mmCIF file of C-alpha atoms in Angstrom:
data_model
loop_
_atom_site.group_PDB
_atom_site.id
_atom_site.type_symbol
_atom_site.label_atom_id
_atom_site.label_comp_id
_atom_site.label_asym_id
_atom_site.label_seq_id
_atom_site.Cartn_x
_atom_site.Cartn_y
_atom_site.Cartn_z
ATOM 1 C CA MET A 1 -49.654 -18.907 10.539
ATOM 2 C CA SER A 2 -46.782 -16.496 9.748
ATOM 3 C CA ALA A 3 -46.264 -13.132 11.457
ATOM 4 C CA LEU A 4 -47.084 -11.414 8.141
ATOM 5 C CA SER A 5 -50.430 -13.244 7.995
ATOM 6 C CA TYR A 6 -51.249 -12.112 11.534
ATOM 7 C CA LEU A 7 -50.357 -8.554 10.574
ATOM 8 C CA CYS A 8 -52.639 -8.685 7.499
ATOM 9 C CA GLU A 9 -55.460 -10.061 9.667
ATOM 10 C CA TYR A 10 -54.919 -7.279 12.170
ATOM 11 C CA GLU A 11 -55.065 -4.603 9.460
ATOM 12 C CA SER A 12 -58.143 -6.236 7.936
ATOM 13 C CA ASN A 13 -59.945 -6.210 11.288
ATOM 14 C CA SER A 14 -59.017 -2.583 11.809
ATOM 15 C CA GLU A 15 -60.432 -1.561 8.434
ATOM 16 C CA ASP A 16 -63.675 -3.461 9.083
ATOM 17 C CA SER A 17 -64.081 -1.753 12.413
ATOM 18 C CA ASP A 18 -63.658 1.649 10.766
ATOM 19 C CA CYS A 19 -66.310 0.834 8.179
ATOM 20 C CA ASP A 20 -68.742 -0.292 10.895
ATOM 21 C CA ASN A 21 -67.999 2.858 12.929
ATOM 22 C CA LYS A 22 -67.235 0.727 15.969
ATOM 23 C CA ASN A 23 -65.663 2.185 19.059
ATOM 24 C CA THR A 24 -61.904 1.625 19.245
ATOM 25 C CA SER A 25 -62.367 -0.095 22.587
ATOM 26 C CA ASP A 26 -64.323 -2.862 20.831
ATOM 27 C CA VAL A 27 -61.503 -3.663 18.393
ATOM 28 C CA LYS A 28 -60.058 -7.073 19.097
ATOM 29 C CA LYS A 29 -56.335 -6.853 19.622
ATOM 30 C CA ILE A 30 -54.271 -9.636 18.088
ATOM 31 C CA LYS A 31 -51.075 -10.707 19.805
ATOM 32 C CA LEU A 32 -48.466 -11.243 17.132
ATOM 33 C CA HIS A 33 -46.716 -14.570 17.040
ATOM 34 C CA VAL A 34 -42.984 -14.428 17.836
ATOM 35 C CA PRO A 35 -41.152 -16.330 15.065
ATOM 36 C CA ASP A 36 -38.602 -19.017 15.917
ATOM 37 C CA LEU A 37 -35.252 -17.854 14.485
ATOM 38 C CA SER A 38 -33.159 -20.610 16.021
ATOM 39 C CA ASP A 39 -32.660 -22.393 12.673
ATOM 40 C CA ILE A 40 -31.632 -19.272 10.740
ATOM 41 C CA VAL A 41 -27.916 -19.012 10.038
ATOM 42 C CA VAL A 42 -26.480 -15.620 10.990
ATOM 43 C CA ALA A 43 -23.431 -14.533 8.985
ATOM 44 C CA PRO A 44 -20.504 -13.739 11.307
ATOM 45 C CA ARG A 45 -18.606 -10.472 11.079
ATOM 46 C CA ASP A 46 -15.532 -10.550 8.858
ATOM 47 C CA THR A 47 -12.430 -11.550 10.746
ATOM 48 C CA TYR A 48 -8.812 -11.547 9.617
ATOM 49 C CA LYS A 49 -6.054 -13.707 10.993
ATOM 50 C CA ASP A 50 -2.539 -12.886 9.865
ATOM 51 C CA ASN A 51 -0.515 -15.789 8.493
ATOM 52 C CA PRO A 52 3.208 -14.905 8.646
ATOM 53 C CA GLU A 53 4.137 -17.759 6.278
ATOM 54 C CA VAL A 54 2.252 -16.054 3.429
ATOM 55 C CA HIS A 55 4.520 -12.988 3.470
ATOM 56 C CA GLY A 56 7.866 -14.496 4.488
ATOM 57 C CA TYR A 57 7.406 -13.808 8.229
ATOM 58 C CA ARG A 58 7.467 -10.055 7.654
ATOM 59 C CA ILE A 59 5.934 -8.008 10.469
ATOM 60 C CA ARG A 60 3.119 -5.598 9.605
ATOM 61 C CA SER A 61 3.661 -1.904 10.321
ATOM 62 C CA PHE A 62 -0.003 -1.687 11.359
ATOM 63 C CA PRO A 63 -2.731 -4.320 11.827
ATOM 64 C CA HIS A 64 -5.141 -5.272 9.042
ATOM 65 C CA GLU A 65 -8.510 -3.602 9.550
ATOM 66 C CA ARG A 66 -11.583 -3.649 7.337
ATOM 67 C CA GLY A 67 -12.157 -0.265 5.660
ATOM 68 C CA ASN A 68 -8.500 0.771 5.946
ATOM 69 C CA TRP A 69 -6.646 0.878 2.617
ATOM 70 C CA ALA A 70 -2.833 0.687 2.844
ATOM 71 C CA SER A 71 -1.511 3.240 0.349
ATOM 72 C CA PHE A 72 1.703 4.811 -0.906
ATOM 73 C CA VAL A 73 2.979 6.990 -3.767
ATOM 74 C CA TYR A 74 5.979 5.963 -5.844
ATOM 75 C CA VAL A 75 7.912 6.074 -9.123
ATOM 76 C CA LYS A 76 8.508 3.015 -11.310
ATOM 77 C CA TYR A 77 11.732 2.226 -13.182
ATOM 78 C CA PRO A 78 10.554 0.591 -16.415
ATOM 79 C CA ASP A 79 13.615 -1.572 -17.198
ATOM 80 C CA VAL A 80 12.808 -4.765 -15.271
ATOM 81 C CA GLU A 81 15.679 -6.702 -16.870
ATOM 82 C CA PHE A 82 18.207 -4.195 -15.499
ATOM 83 C CA PHE A 83 17.018 -5.009 -11.961
ATOM 84 C CA ASN A 84 16.635 -8.755 -12.416
ATOM 85 C CA ILE A 85 20.199 -9.292 -13.637
ATOM 86 C CA LEU A 86 21.649 -7.134 -10.842
ATOM 87 C CA ILE A 87 19.510 -8.825 -8.183
ATOM 88 C CA ASP A 88 20.745 -12.238 -9.293
ATOM 89 C CA LYS A 89 24.389 -11.135 -8.985
ATOM 90 C CA LEU A 90 23.888 -9.541 -5.566
ATOM 91 C CA GLN A 91 21.868 -12.426 -4.177
ATOM 92 C CA LYS A 92 24.629 -14.902 -5.038
ATOM 93 C CA GLU A 93 27.119 -12.712 -3.162
ATOM 94 C CA LEU A 94 24.870 -12.208 -0.129
ATOM 95 C CA CYS A 95 23.796 -15.838 0.161
ATOM 96 C CA CYS A 96 27.430 -16.732 0.817
ATOM 97 C CA ILE A 97 26.962 -14.811 4.073
ATOM 98 C CA GLU A 98 23.322 -15.717 4.839
ATOM 99 C CA GLU A 99 20.895 -17.680 2.695
ATOM 100 C CA SER A 100 17.714 -15.904 3.760
ATOM 101 C CA TRP A 101 18.009 -12.946 1.380
ATOM 102 C CA GLN A 102 14.940 -12.581 -0.845
ATOM 103 C CA PRO A 103 14.380 -10.431 -3.966
ATOM 104 C CA CYS A 104 11.942 -7.551 -3.541
ATOM 105 C CA GLU A 105 8.722 -7.639 -5.531
ATOM 106 C CA ASP A 106 7.369 -4.720 -7.561
ATOM 107 C CA ILE A 107 10.565 -2.646 -7.359
ATOM 108 C CA HIS A 108 9.930 1.102 -7.050
ATOM 109 C CA ILE A 109 11.155 4.372 -5.557
ATOM 110 C CA SER A 110 8.911 5.530 -2.728
ATOM 111 C CA LEU A 111 7.706 9.137 -2.620
ATOM 112 C CA SER A 112 5.664 8.681 0.551
ATOM 113 C CA LYS A 113 5.466 6.492 3.600
ATOM 114 C CA THR A 114 2.791 3.804 3.649
ATOM 115 C CA PHE A 115 -0.353 5.452 4.993
ATOM 116 C CA ILE A 116 -3.961 4.482 5.704
ATOM 117 C CA LEU A 117 -6.720 5.847 3.470
ATOM 118 C CA LYS A 118 -10.447 5.387 4.083
ATOM 119 C CA TYR A 119 -12.532 4.214 1.138
ATOM 120 C CA HIS A 120 -14.593 7.404 0.835
ATOM 121 C CA LEU A 121 -11.378 9.450 0.508
ATOM 122 C CA ILE A 122 -9.895 7.504 -2.423
ATOM 123 C CA THR A 123 -11.541 9.550 -5.204
ATOM 124 C CA PRO A 124 -10.843 13.037 -3.785
ATOM 125 C CA PHE A 125 -7.302 12.037 -2.780
ATOM 126 C CA THR A 126 -6.405 10.731 -6.243
ATOM 127 C CA SER A 127 -7.906 13.847 -7.850
ATOM 128 C CA SER A 128 -5.783 16.075 -5.617
ATOM 129 C CA LEU A 129 -2.695 14.028 -6.422
ATOM 130 C CA GLN A 130 -3.257 14.285 -10.172
ATOM 131 C CA LYS A 131 -3.730 18.040 -9.939
ATOM 132 C CA ILE A 132 -0.579 18.700 -7.962
ATOM 133 C CA VAL A 133 1.801 16.569 -10.085
ATOM 134 C CA SER A 134 0.415 17.600 -13.481
ATOM 135 C CA ASP A 135 2.791 20.582 -13.781
ATOM 136 C CA THR A 136 5.921 18.498 -13.095
ATOM 137 C CA ASP A 137 8.607 18.303 -15.786
ATOM 138 C CA CYS A 138 9.917 14.945 -16.976
ATOM 139 C CA PHE A 139 13.399 14.003 -15.735
ATOM 140 C CA ASP A 140 16.033 11.299 -16.175
ATOM 141 C CA LEU A 141 16.426 8.624 -13.534
ATOM 142 C CA ALA A 142 19.830 7.078 -12.855
ATOM 143 C CA PHE A 143 21.434 5.263 -9.912
ATOM 144 C CA ASP A 144 24.666 5.938 -8.086
ATOM 145 C CA ALA A 145 25.483 3.358 -5.394
ATOM 146 C CA LEU A 146 24.185 0.520 -3.227
ATOM 147 C CA LYS A 147 23.191 1.266 0.364
ATOM 148 C CA VAL A 148 21.769 -0.683 3.276
ATOM 149 C CA TYR A 149 18.497 0.422 4.869
ATOM 150 C CA CYS A 150 16.266 -0.738 7.726
ATOM 151 C CA ASN A 151 12.556 -0.053 8.038
ATOM 152 C CA GLU A 152 11.391 2.203 10.874
ATOM 153 C CA GLU A 153 10.506 -0.773 13.089
ATOM 154 C CA LYS A 154 13.995 -2.312 12.523
ATOM 155 C CA THR A 155 12.329 -5.592 11.566
ATOM 156 C CA ARG A 156 13.682 -5.805 7.988
ATOM 157 C CA THR A 157 16.928 -4.913 6.238
ATOM 158 C CA PHE A 158 17.194 -3.932 2.569
ATOM 159 C CA VAL A 159 19.964 -3.670 0.002
ATOM 160 C CA ALA A 160 18.925 -0.832 -2.273
ATOM 161 C CA LEU A 161 20.021 1.301 -5.222
ATOM 162 C CA GLU A 162 20.368 4.963 -4.332
ATOM 163 C CA VAL A 163 19.506 7.470 -7.093
ATOM 164 C CA ASP A 164 22.160 9.873 -8.328
ATOM 165 C CA TYR A 165 22.535 13.522 -7.289
ATOM 166 C CA PHE A 166 20.601 15.103 -10.156
ATOM 167 C CA CYS A 167 17.679 12.713 -9.915
ATOM 168 C CA ASN A 168 17.573 13.252 -6.159
ATOM 169 C CA LYS A 169 16.892 16.974 -6.707
ATOM 170 C CA HIS A 170 13.911 16.227 -8.972
ATOM 171 C CA LEU A 171 12.475 13.603 -6.623
ATOM 172 C CA THR A 172 12.842 15.959 -3.641
ATOM 173 C CA LYS A 173 10.736 18.631 -5.366
ATOM 174 C CA LEU A 174 8.173 16.018 -6.376
ATOM 175 C CA SER A 175 7.878 14.539 -2.877
ATOM 176 C CA GLN A 176 7.381 18.045 -1.439
ATOM 177 C CA LYS A 177 4.369 18.492 -3.724
ATOM 178 C CA ILE A 178 2.995 15.138 -2.619
ATOM 179 C CA ASP A 179 3.522 16.153 1.024
ATOM 180 C CA GLU A 180 1.126 19.041 0.412
ATOM 181 C CA VAL A 181 -1.616 16.591 -0.574
ATOM 182 C CA LEU A 182 -0.864 14.343 2.395
ATOM 183 C CA LYS A 183 -1.079 17.335 4.714
ATOM 184 C CA GLU A 184 -4.464 18.283 3.214
ATOM 185 C CA TYR A 185 -5.829 14.857 4.218
ATOM 186 C CA LYS A 186 -4.032 14.842 7.588
ATOM 187 C CA LEU A 187 -1.753 11.991 6.547
ATOM 188 C CA PRO A 188 1.918 11.585 7.547
ATOM 189 C CA LYS A 189 4.348 13.334 5.235
ATOM 190 C CA PHE A 190 7.531 11.772 3.842
ATOM 191 C CA HIS A 191 10.893 11.963 5.608
ATOM 192 C CA ASP A 192 12.408 15.419 6.170
ATOM 193 C CA SER A 193 15.609 14.459 4.331
ATOM 194 C CA PRO A 194 14.593 11.473 2.208
ATOM 195 C CA SER A 195 17.113 9.125 0.638
ATOM 196 C CA PHE A 196 15.446 8.049 -2.595
ATOM 197 C CA HIS A 197 16.220 4.454 -3.483
ATOM 198 C CA ALA A 198 14.923 1.258 -5.049
ATOM 199 C CA SER A 199 15.066 -1.738 -2.694
ATOM 200 C CA LEU A 200 16.346 -4.887 -4.416
ATOM 201 C CA LEU A 201 16.785 -7.522 -1.700
ATOM 202 C CA TRP A 202 15.448 -7.936 1.828
ATOM 203 C CA ILE A 203 15.970 -10.067 4.922
ATOM 204 C CA ASN A 204 14.208 -10.212 8.294
ATOM 205 C CA GLY A 205 15.860 -8.457 11.213
ATOM 206 C CA ASN A 206 18.396 -5.639 11.506
ATOM 207 C CA LYS A 207 21.464 -6.729 9.536
ATOM 208 C CA LYS A 208 23.081 -3.341 8.913
ATOM 209 C CA THR A 209 26.122 -4.089 11.082
ATOM 210 C CA GLU A 210 26.751 -7.482 9.449
ATOM 211 C CA LEU A 211 26.560 -5.948 5.965
ATOM 212 C CA LYS A 212 28.843 -3.006 6.686
ATOM 213 C CA ASN A 213 31.977 -4.926 5.734
ATOM 214 C CA ASN A 214 30.391 -6.377 2.579
ATOM 215 C CA LEU A 215 29.013 -3.173 1.136
ATOM 216 C CA GLU A 216 32.224 -2.380 -0.730
ATOM 217 C CA ASN A 217 32.114 -5.731 -2.550
ATOM 218 C CA LEU A 218 28.468 -5.168 -3.444
ATOM 219 C CA ASN A 219 29.253 -1.775 -4.956
ATOM 220 C CA ILE A 220 32.030 -3.319 -7.055
ATOM 221 C CA ILE A 221 29.408 -5.657 -8.505
ATOM 222 C CA LEU A 222 27.163 -2.649 -9.142
ATOM 223 C CA LYS A 223 29.902 -0.710 -10.976
ATOM 224 C CA GLN A 224 30.518 -3.657 -13.261
ATOM 225 C CA HIS A 225 26.807 -3.970 -13.891
ATOM 226 C CA LEU A 226 26.414 -0.267 -14.668
ATOM 227 C CA HIS A 227 29.335 -0.477 -17.070
ATOM 228 C CA GLU A 228 27.568 -3.261 -18.970
ATOM 229 C CA TYR A 229 24.032 -1.876 -18.760
ATOM 230 C CA SER A 230 24.670 1.829 -18.225
ATOM 231 C CA LYS A 231 21.679 3.935 -19.247
ATOM 232 C CA THR A 232 19.147 6.391 -17.893
ATOM 233 C CA THR A 233 15.409 6.364 -18.338
ATOM 234 C CA CYS A 234 12.925 9.221 -18.510
ATOM 235 C CA ILE A 235 10.347 9.464 -15.724
ATOM 236 C CA SER A 236 7.084 11.020 -16.849
ATOM 237 C CA ARG A 237 4.530 9.809 -14.319
ATOM 238 C CA VAL A 238 3.841 9.088 -10.669
ATOM 239 C CA ASN A 239 2.124 5.945 -9.410
ATOM 240 C CA CYS A 240 -0.082 5.332 -6.410
ATOM 241 C CA LYS A 241 -1.175 2.009 -4.909
ATOM 242 C CA ILE A 242 -4.294 2.082 -2.716
ATOM 243 C CA GLY A 243 -5.148 -1.402 -1.458
ATOM 244 C CA ASN A 244 -5.505 -3.469 -4.629
ATOM 245 C CA LYS A 245 -6.071 -0.409 -6.825
ATOM 246 C CA TYR A 246 -3.360 1.155 -9.007
ATOM 247 C CA PHE A 247 -3.321 4.729 -10.318
ATOM 248 C CA GLN A 248 -1.001 6.619 -12.692
ATOM 249 C CA TYR A 249 -0.622 10.387 -12.987
ATOM 250 C CA SER A 250 1.212 11.783 -15.989
ATOM 251 C CA PHE A 251 3.360 14.909 -15.960
ATOM 252 C CA GLN A 252 2.759 17.747 -18.385
#
């Protein structure tokens, strides 16, 4: 007999005793049967094991944890062909030095560091972000030179396109607005003196010293490329990636 059946029998006996006005001391107490749960499969807690091969042996800035959404705010440059042609030229030059250089995916210009956002904060955070960037004026985006960067942990090196002087002024004002939202949610703000850039190629390790002597040749390639494909593009929105979710916020 199941535990539920015993419980029903117990309740039935109790009701009968009430109807017969019997003393509570005369009620027969039923000892419930303890069910055998040994054959029931218990689902284990979610676990995550990092596989470096999946992401080119890149080292995470912070460990994967359920409920934590890796997030960042950025600007997109819409002309993908402009980047692809330049990346191909630069990669051929760099692979003569070291073959491990890889093209960056989803090329963008960061307006924040990568930060952790809890799920319940996604909606209010995105609403605050939309509100604060809505009064931004559109501006032209153009690039000036190639530079070499390392991430904060010095585990990866990047060859990147640095934006020109005028675009840098617009992006600085925009990032300061975004810093206000980050501060509201107690999240780390962007760099004090940011160097706005679009990373094109990456390699594991700190290779800044090795690339110092080759940077001039890379910028010659860039100048030729800009001469052939010279143009600016208008930026009218900000993007935000939160985990696997993408958001866009248009300017006025």
